[in-house]
Coordinates of C-alpha atoms in Angstrom, one line a residue:
M1 CA -22.0 -6.8 -18.6
S2 CA -20.6 -4.0 -20.9
A3 CA -18.6 -4.7 -24.0
N4 CA -15.6 -3.5 -22.0
Q5 CA -16.2 -5.8 -19.0
H6 CA -14.6 -9.2 -19.1
S7 CA -16.1 -12.3 -17.4
D8 CA -13.0 -12.5 -15.1
G9 CA -13.7 -9.0 -13.7
R10 CA -11.2 -7.0 -15.8
V11 CA -12.3 -3.8 -17.6
G12 CA -10.6 -3.1 -20.9
N13 CA -10.8 0.7 -20.9
R14 CA -9.3 0.9 -17.4
I15 CA -6.3 -1.0 -18.6
D16 CA -5.9 0.8 -21.8
G17 CA -6.2 4.2 -20.1
Y18 CA -3.8 3.6 -17.2
T19 CA -0.7 5.4 -18.4
K20 CA -2.7 8.5 -19.4
F21 CA -2.8 9.5 -15.7
W22 CA 0.9 10.5 -15.8
E23 CA 3.0 12.8 -17.9
T24 CA 6.0 11.2 -19.5
D25 CA 8.3 13.9 -18.0
P26 CA 8.0 14.2 -14.2
N27 CA 8.9 17.9 -14.5
Q28 CA 5.8 18.4 -16.6
E29 CA 3.5 17.0 -13.9
S30 CA 1.0 19.6 -12.8
Q31 CA -1.0 19.9 -9.6
T32 CA -4.1 19.2 -11.7
N33 CA -2.6 15.8 -12.9
N34 CA -1.8 14.9 -9.3
E35 CA -5.3 15.8 -8.1
N36 CA -6.8 13.8 -11.0
R37 CA -5.0 10.7 -10.0
L38 CA -6.0 11.1 -6.4
G39 CA -9.6 11.7 -7.3
S40 CA -9.6 8.8 -9.7
Y41 CA -7.5 6.4 -7.5
T42 CA -9.9 3.5 -8.1
D43 CA -9.4 3.7 -11.8
V44 CA -5.6 4.2 -11.4
V45 CA -5.3 1.2 -9.1
N46 CA -7.8 -1.1 -10.9
G47 CA -6.3 -0.3 -14.3
Y48 CA -2.9 -1.2 -13.0
Y49 CA -3.9 -4.5 -11.4
D50 CA -6.2 -5.6 -14.2
G51 CA -3.2 -5.5 -16.4
A52 CA -0.4 -6.5 -14.0
T53 CA -1.8 -9.2 -11.8
Q54 CA -1.0 -12.2 -13.9
V55 CA 2.5 -11.0 -14.5
Y56 CA 2.9 -10.5 -10.7
E57 CA 1.8 -14.1 -10.2
Y58 CA 4.2 -15.4 -12.9
A59 CA 7.2 -13.5 -11.5
W60 CA 6.5 -13.3 -7.8
G61 CA 3.8 -15.8 -6.7
S62 CA 0.6 -15.0 -4.8
S63 CA 2.1 -12.7 -2.2
F64 CA 2.6 -9.3 -3.8
H65 CA 5.2 -7.8 -1.4
F66 CA 8.9 -7.6 -0.6
S67 CA 10.7 -9.1 2.4
R68 CA 14.0 -9.2 4.2
F69 CA 16.3 -12.1 3.4
Y70 CA 18.6 -14.2 5.5
K71 CA 21.7 -15.4 3.7
G72 CA 20.8 -18.6 1.9
E73 CA 17.1 -18.2 2.5
G74 CA 14.7 -19.1 -0.4
F75 CA 12.5 -16.4 -1.9
Y76 CA 9.2 -17.9 -0.9
Q77 CA 10.4 -18.8 2.6
S78 CA 11.3 -15.1 3.1
L79 CA 7.9 -13.9 2.0
A80 CA 6.2 -16.3 4.4
R81 CA 8.5 -15.2 7.3
H82 CA 7.8 -11.6 6.6
E83 CA 4.1 -12.3 6.9
H84 CA 4.7 -14.4 10.1
Y85 CA 6.7 -11.6 11.6
L86 CA 3.8 -9.1 11.1
A87 CA 1.3 -11.5 12.7
A88 CA 3.7 -12.1 15.6
Q89 CA 4.3 -8.4 16.2
M90 CA 0.5 -7.9 16.2
Q91 CA 0.1 -10.8 18.7
L92 CA -2.6 -12.4 16.7
R93 CA -4.4 -15.1 18.6
P94 CA -6.6 -18.1 17.5
G95 CA -10.2 -17.2 16.8
M96 CA -9.6 -13.5 16.1
R97 CA -11.6 -11.8 13.3
V98 CA -9.0 -10.1 11.2
L99 CA -9.3 -7.7 8.2
D100 CA -6.7 -7.8 5.4
V101 CA -6.9 -4.4 3.6
G102 CA -5.9 -4.6 0.0
C103 CA -5.6 -8.4 0.0
G104 CA -4.4 -8.9 -3.6
V105 CA -5.0 -12.6 -4.6
G106 CA -4.9 -13.7 -1.0
G107 CA -1.4 -15.1 -0.5
P108 CA -0.7 -13.3 2.8
A109 CA -4.2 -14.0 4.1
R110 CA -3.9 -17.7 3.5
E111 CA -0.5 -17.8 5.1
I112 CA -1.4 -15.7 8.2
A113 CA -4.6 -17.6 8.7
T114 CA -2.7 -20.9 8.8
F115 CA 0.1 -19.5 10.9
A116 CA -2.0 -17.7 13.6
D117 CA -5.2 -19.7 13.3
V118 CA -7.3 -16.6 12.8
N119 CA -10.3 -15.9 10.6
I120 CA -9.6 -13.4 7.9
V121 CA -11.7 -11.3 5.6
G122 CA -9.8 -9.8 2.7
V123 CA -11.1 -6.7 1.0
N124 CA -10.1 -5.6 -2.4
N125 CA -11.5 -3.2 -5.0
N126 CA -10.3 -5.2 -7.9
E127 CA -12.8 -7.8 -9.0
F128 CA -10.3 -9.7 -11.1
Q129 CA -8.1 -10.3 -8.0
V130 CA -11.1 -11.1 -5.7
Q131 CA -12.2 -13.9 -8.1
R132 CA -8.6 -15.3 -8.2
A133 CA -8.3 -15.1 -4.4
R134 CA -11.5 -17.0 -3.9
R135 CA -10.4 -19.7 -6.3
Y136 CA -7.0 -20.2 -4.8
T137 CA -8.4 -20.2 -1.3
K138 CA -11.0 -22.9 -2.1
R139 CA -8.3 -25.0 -3.7
A140 CA -6.2 -24.7 -0.5
G141 CA -9.2 -25.8 1.6
L142 CA -9.2 -22.5 3.5
D143 CA -12.5 -21.0 2.2
K144 CA -14.3 -21.5 5.5
Q145 CA -11.5 -19.6 7.4
V146 CA -10.5 -17.0 4.8
T147 CA -13.1 -15.1 2.7
F148 CA -12.9 -12.2 0.3
V149 CA -15.2 -9.3 -0.6
K150 CA -15.0 -6.5 -3.1
G151 CA -15.0 -3.1 -1.5
D152 CA -13.4 0.3 -1.4
F153 CA -11.0 0.5 1.5
M154 CA -11.8 4.2 1.8
N155 CA -15.3 3.2 3.0
L156 CA -14.6 0.3 5.3
A157 CA -16.9 1.5 8.1
E158 CA -19.9 1.7 5.7
Q159 CA -19.2 -1.8 4.4
F160 CA -18.4 -3.6 7.6
G161 CA -19.7 -1.4 10.4
E162 CA -17.7 0.2 13.2
N163 CA -15.9 -1.9 15.9
S164 CA -16.2 -5.1 13.9
F165 CA -12.7 -6.5 13.8
D166 CA -10.2 -7.6 16.5
A167 CA -7.3 -6.7 14.2
V168 CA -6.5 -5.2 10.8
Y169 CA -3.4 -5.5 8.7
A170 CA -2.2 -4.1 5.4
I171 CA 0.9 -5.3 3.5
E172 CA 2.1 -2.7 0.9
A173 CA -1.4 -1.8 0.0
T174 CA -2.4 1.5 1.7
C175 CA 0.1 3.4 -0.4
H176 CA -2.6 3.1 -3.1
A177 CA -5.0 5.3 -1.0
P178 CA -5.6 8.9 -1.9
S179 CA -4.6 9.9 1.6
W180 CA -3.2 8.2 4.6
E181 CA -5.5 9.9 7.1
G182 CA -8.4 8.7 5.0
I183 CA -7.5 5.1 4.9
Y184 CA -6.1 4.9 8.5
G185 CA -9.2 6.6 9.8
E186 CA -11.4 4.0 8.2
I187 CA -9.3 1.2 9.7
Q188 CA -9.5 2.9 13.1
K189 CA -13.3 2.9 12.8
V190 CA -13.7 -0.8 12.0
L191 CA -11.4 -1.9 14.8
K192 CA -12.8 -2.8 18.2
P193 CA -11.6 -0.7 21.1
G194 CA -8.2 -2.0 22.0
G195 CA -7.8 -3.6 18.6
V196 CA -4.4 -3.7 16.8
F197 CA -3.4 -2.5 13.3
G198 CA -0.2 -3.7 11.7
V199 CA 1.1 -2.4 8.4
Y200 CA 4.1 -2.6 6.1
E201 CA 3.9 0.8 4.4
W202 CA 5.5 2.0 1.1
C203 CA 6.9 5.5 1.5
M204 CA 9.7 7.8 0.6
T205 CA 12.2 8.0 3.5
D206 CA 12.8 11.3 5.1
A207 CA 16.1 11.6 3.1
W208 CA 13.9 12.2 0.0
N209 CA 13.6 15.8 -1.1
P210 CA 11.1 16.7 -3.9
S211 CA 13.0 19.9 -4.7
I212 CA 15.9 17.7 -6.0
P213 CA 15.1 16.7 -9.6
S214 CA 16.5 13.2 -9.4
H215 CA 14.5 12.6 -6.2
K216 CA 11.3 13.9 -7.8
E217 CA 11.9 11.7 -10.8
L218 CA 12.4 8.6 -8.7
A219 CA 9.0 9.1 -6.9
H220 CA 7.4 9.6 -10.4
L221 CA 8.8 6.4 -11.7
L222 CA 7.6 4.5 -8.5
E223 CA 4.1 5.9 -9.0
I224 CA 3.6 5.0 -12.6
G225 CA 5.4 1.7 -12.3
N226 CA 3.4 0.5 -9.3
G227 CA -0.1 2.0 -9.7
I228 CA 0.3 4.6 -6.9
P229 CA -1.5 7.9 -7.2
E230 CA 1.1 9.7 -5.0
M231 CA 4.2 8.7 -3.2
R232 CA 4.5 10.3 0.3
L233 CA 7.0 10.7 3.1
L234 CA 7.5 8.2 6.0
S235 CA 7.1 11.1 8.4
D236 CA 3.7 11.9 6.9
A237 CA 2.6 8.3 7.6
R238 CA 3.7 8.6 11.2
K239 CA 1.7 11.8 11.6
A240 CA -1.3 10.2 10.0
F241 CA -1.5 7.4 12.5
V242 CA -1.5 9.8 15.4
N243 CA -3.9 12.2 13.7
V244 CA -6.6 9.6 13.4
G245 CA -6.3 8.5 17.0
F246 CA -4.0 5.5 16.9
K247 CA -1.4 4.9 19.7
I248 CA 1.9 3.7 18.0
E249 CA 3.4 0.8 20.0
H250 CA 6.3 0.0 17.6
E251 CA 7.7 1.4 14.4
E252 CA 10.7 0.6 12.4
D253 CA 11.9 0.8 8.8
L254 CA 13.0 -2.8 8.3
A255 CA 14.9 -1.7 5.1
E256 CA 17.4 0.0 7.5
R257 CA 18.4 -3.4 9.0
P258 CA 22.1 -4.2 7.9
D259 CA 21.1 -7.3 5.9
E260 CA 23.8 -8.9 3.8
V261 CA 21.2 -9.7 1.2
P262 CA 19.1 -6.6 0.3
W263 CA 15.3 -6.7 0.0
Y264 CA 15.5 -5.6 -3.7
Y265 CA 17.9 -8.3 -4.9
P266 CA 15.2 -10.4 -6.8
L267 CA 14.7 -7.3 -9.0
E268 CA 18.3 -7.0 -10.0
G269 CA 18.2 -10.0 -12.4
D270 CA 21.6 -11.1 -11.3
L271 CA 21.7 -14.9 -11.3
R272 CA 24.8 -14.9 -9.2
K273 CA 22.8 -13.5 -6.3
A274 CA 20.1 -16.2 -6.3
Q275 CA 20.0 -17.6 -2.8
T276 CA 18.9 -21.1 -3.7
P277 CA 18.9 -23.2 -6.9
W278 CA 15.1 -23.0 -7.1
D279 CA 15.4 -19.2 -7.0
L280 CA 17.5 -19.1 -10.2
V281 CA 14.3 -19.3 -12.2
M282 CA 12.7 -16.4 -10.3
V283 CA 15.7 -14.2 -10.6
W284 CA 16.0 -15.0 -14.3
R285 CA 12.5 -13.6 -14.8
T286 CA 13.8 -10.2 -13.9
S287 CA 16.9 -10.4 -16.0
W288 CA 17.1 -8.8 -19.4
S289 CA 16.5 -12.0 -21.2
G290 CA 13.7 -13.0 -18.8
K291 CA 11.9 -9.7 -19.3
L292 CA 12.3 -10.0 -23.1
V293 CA 10.6 -13.4 -23.1
T294 CA 7.8 -12.2 -20.8
H295 CA 7.0 -9.0 -22.5
T296 CA 7.3 -10.5 -26.0
G297 CA 5.0 -13.3 -25.0
L298 CA 2.5 -10.8 -23.5
R299 CA 2.5 -8.7 -26.6
L300 CA 1.7 -11.8 -28.7
L301 CA -1.2 -12.7 -26.3
E302 CA -2.6 -9.2 -26.6
M303 CA -2.4 -9.3 -30.4
L304 CA -4.3 -12.7 -30.4
G305 CA -7.0 -11.2 -28.1
L306 CA -6.2 -13.5 -25.2
V307 CA -5.6 -10.6 -22.8
P308 CA -7.3 -7.2 -22.8
K309 CA -6.0 -4.4 -24.9
G310 CA -3.6 -2.3 -22.9
T311 CA -2.2 -5.1 -20.8
W312 CA 1.2 -5.1 -22.6
E313 CA 1.5 -1.3 -22.0
V314 CA 0.7 -1.6 -18.3
C315 CA 3.2 -4.4 -17.9
E316 CA 5.8 -2.4 -19.7
T317 CA 5.6 -0.1 -16.6
L318 CA 6.8 -3.0 -14.5
K319 CA 10.2 -2.6 -16.1
I320 CA 10.1 1.0 -14.9
A321 CA 9.0 -0.2 -11.5
G322 CA 11.8 -2.7 -11.2
D323 CA 14.6 -0.2 -12.0
A324 CA 13.1 2.5 -9.7
L325 CA 12.7 0.1 -6.8
V326 CA 16.3 -1.0 -7.0
K327 CA 17.5 2.6 -7.2
G328 CA 15.2 3.6 -4.3
G329 CA 16.6 0.8 -2.2
Q330 CA 20.2 1.5 -3.1
T331 CA 19.9 5.2 -2.3
K332 CA 17.8 4.6 0.8
L333 CA 15.3 7.1 -0.6
F334 CA 12.4 4.6 -0.6
T335 CA 11.3 1.8 1.7
P336 CA 8.6 -0.9 1.1
M337 CA 8.7 -2.0 4.7
Y338 CA 8.0 0.8 7.2
L339 CA 6.6 -1.4 9.9
V340 CA 4.1 0.1 12.3
I341 CA 2.1 -1.6 15.0
C342 CA -0.5 0.6 16.6
R343 CA -3.6 0.3 18.7
K344 CA -7.0 1.8 18.9
P345 CA -7.5 3.2 22.5
L346 CA -10.0 1.6 24.8
E347 CA -13.1 3.6 25.2
E348 CA -13.2 5.6 28.4

């Protein structure tokens, strides 16, 4: 183990170097910078999640994604329902072998495995998250049904073999890939003929125009605040599914539903909007005072050497992320829930 490698899987220089992949001013971003992020996507993503994972867990729980809300619905109930909805749309059945691409610390995998009675393999290129996912899953008594492996989702066929899964899903994870054709193509390979792929994709809506400075700045802030090498258009995702050979069975931007409670409300930090008494604590964590406590505490932990150097700076980008996500939702220029259900054709 190198001096920079921590026993929990985190790598110090990845965290400390994360923000160096972006220019401060989005108008100064060059094609070379963009290509560097795409070529170094594993360092970009790992640097981000090495630093941000524990703050995600503190503020959000073990399912790192957004969801729709019913009026009065609790935060964690909405996350579970979002996962159940994907499993239902995919028509997952007991005994299926399912791949979770970009599984985080395993919250969705544990929930979907229990809900649909399927066997899930979670793949993640971040060793820190893989270790945590295994620990939480064993604690839940699901380690025989849900397993996790470290791997690059741009090389799924090499790791798992072609035609090896009945179904594959990805929840707000494939946005971290250097190209959608690349990641969707790998997913298509590991699916058995007739297998289903379900995804909630992060993308800029087709109302987004990079020639408009404010639109370009929004995409830049989403990238640096969320560890994404490049934000791309929803229409480009649709083309990518077709280009790699998938047949789209259903697609919908769920953020376009006329929900009374918007998907981004937990990031606004407005205690008046908390849907349940329990959620007051969660909403407080994204308020100005909650963020002050979190980030002051994190800086102290870093000064004491209890978290790797650079963790505080990475987590400062979460403030950027929160503001940009709310703005993206309010302007309808961004969605975290472009739902696509598609199928690998049967072999002729």
